[in-house]
Tab-separated table of C-alpha atoms in Angstrom:
chain	number	residue	atom	x	y	z
A	25	LEU	CA	3.218	56.623	-48.425
A	26	ALA	CA	0.251	55.126	-50.094
A	27	PRO	CA	-3.074	54.829	-47.845
A	28	ASP	CA	-1.890	50.893	-46.966
A	29	GLY	CA	1.452	52.181	-45.626
A	30	THR	CA	3.853	51.055	-48.576
A	31	ALA	CA	6.480	53.016	-50.462
A	32	VAL	CA	7.795	52.793	-53.841
A	33	LEU	CA	11.237	51.513	-53.548
A	34	ALA	CA	12.786	53.594	-55.958
A	35	ASP	CA	11.691	57.076	-53.733
A	36	CYS	CA	13.261	55.341	-50.480
A	37	PRO	CA	16.337	56.388	-48.780
A	38	PRO	CA	18.786	54.172	-48.025
A	39	GLY	CA	17.941	51.330	-45.245
A	40	ALA	CA	15.737	48.241	-44.451
A	41	TYR	CA	12.681	47.544	-45.898
A	42	THR	CA	10.232	44.158	-46.560
A	43	LEU	CA	8.581	43.724	-50.174
A	44	LYS	CA	5.001	44.356	-49.725
A	45	ARG	CA	3.740	44.038	-53.325
A	46	VAL	CA	4.883	43.970	-56.961
A	47	LYS	CA	2.829	46.403	-59.239
A	48	GLU	CA	4.403	44.996	-62.364
A	49	ASP	CA	2.626	41.765	-63.648
A	50	GLN	CA	4.673	40.839	-66.457
A	51	PRO	CA	5.842	37.150	-66.573
A	52	SER	CA	9.557	37.854	-67.407
A	53	PHE	CA	9.910	40.567	-64.593
A	54	LEU	CA	8.114	38.515	-61.905
A	55	GLN	CA	10.152	35.105	-63.048
A	56	TRP	CA	13.344	37.628	-62.624
A	57	LEU	CA	12.369	38.702	-59.216
A	58	ALA	CA	11.767	35.021	-58.465
A	59	GLU	CA	15.296	33.715	-59.160
A	60	LEU	CA	16.563	36.810	-56.831
A	61	ASP	CA	14.295	35.305	-54.550
A	62	LEU	CA	13.002	38.959	-54.302
A	63	VAL	CA	9.203	38.218	-53.591
A	64	PRO	CA	6.906	39.583	-51.008
A	65	GLY	CA	7.368	39.190	-47.458
A	66	THR	CA	11.674	39.190	-48.425
A	67	THR	CA	13.538	41.630	-46.143
A	68	LEU	CA	16.004	43.892	-48.204
A	69	VAL	CA	18.550	46.448	-47.188
A	70	LEU	CA	18.764	49.546	-49.894
A	71	SER	CA	22.553	50.108	-49.342
A	72	GLU	CA	23.219	52.801	-52.461
A	73	ARG	CA	21.082	54.891	-54.453
A	74	ASN	CA	23.298	55.958	-57.644
A	75	LEU	CA	20.933	58.603	-59.498
A	76	GLN	CA	23.618	59.230	-62.271
A	77	ALA	CA	23.068	55.345	-63.648
A	78	ASP	CA	19.957	55.370	-62.675
A	79	THR	CA	20.295	52.151	-60.076
A	80	LEU	CA	19.686	50.871	-56.606
A	81	THR	CA	22.302	48.581	-54.525
A	82	LEU	CA	20.189	45.908	-52.866
A	83	ASN	CA	21.348	43.295	-50.198
A	84	LEU	CA	19.234	40.429	-50.489
A	85	PRO	CA	19.107	37.509	-47.432
A	86	ASN	CA	19.742	34.461	-50.508
A	87	GLN	CA	22.242	36.089	-52.480
A	88	THR	CA	26.337	36.232	-51.552
A	89	SER	CA	26.699	39.458	-53.478
A	90	PRO	CA	24.731	43.213	-53.411
A	91	VAL	CA	22.307	42.996	-56.450
A	92	GLN	CA	21.615	46.124	-58.693
A	93	ILE	CA	18.309	46.659	-60.191
A	94	SER	CA	17.244	49.885	-62.440
A	95	LEU	CA	15.411	52.626	-61.245
A	96	PRO	CA	12.145	51.318	-63.325
A	97	ALA	CA	12.278	48.323	-61.775
A	98	ALA	CA	12.108	49.746	-58.073
A	99	LYS	CA	9.481	51.764	-59.153
A	100	SER	CA	7.557	48.379	-59.255
A	101	LEU	CA	8.477	47.500	-55.832
A	102	LEU	CA	6.166	48.669	-52.857
A	103	VAL	CA	7.967	47.912	-49.465
A	104	ILE	CA	7.392	49.002	-46.024
A	105	ASP	CA	9.910	49.852	-43.343
A	106	SER	CA	11.832	46.862	-41.734
């Protein structure tokens, strides 16, 4: 955990989290997150970690089906427990 109580999503076990901050400032990455409605304040459920494929499966409130994100992308997402 960081001093502000956040954790890197890529390092978290399955569970419910709230996105607090995005470390990456690349416009295309931020746009992709916005299209998923994965913005600070969003509550998400990390439902699966696939270490063979380097992906995490997330359930997001405004998505009808689970979303997979890469481990490198998840390293840019700082979360707190929900």
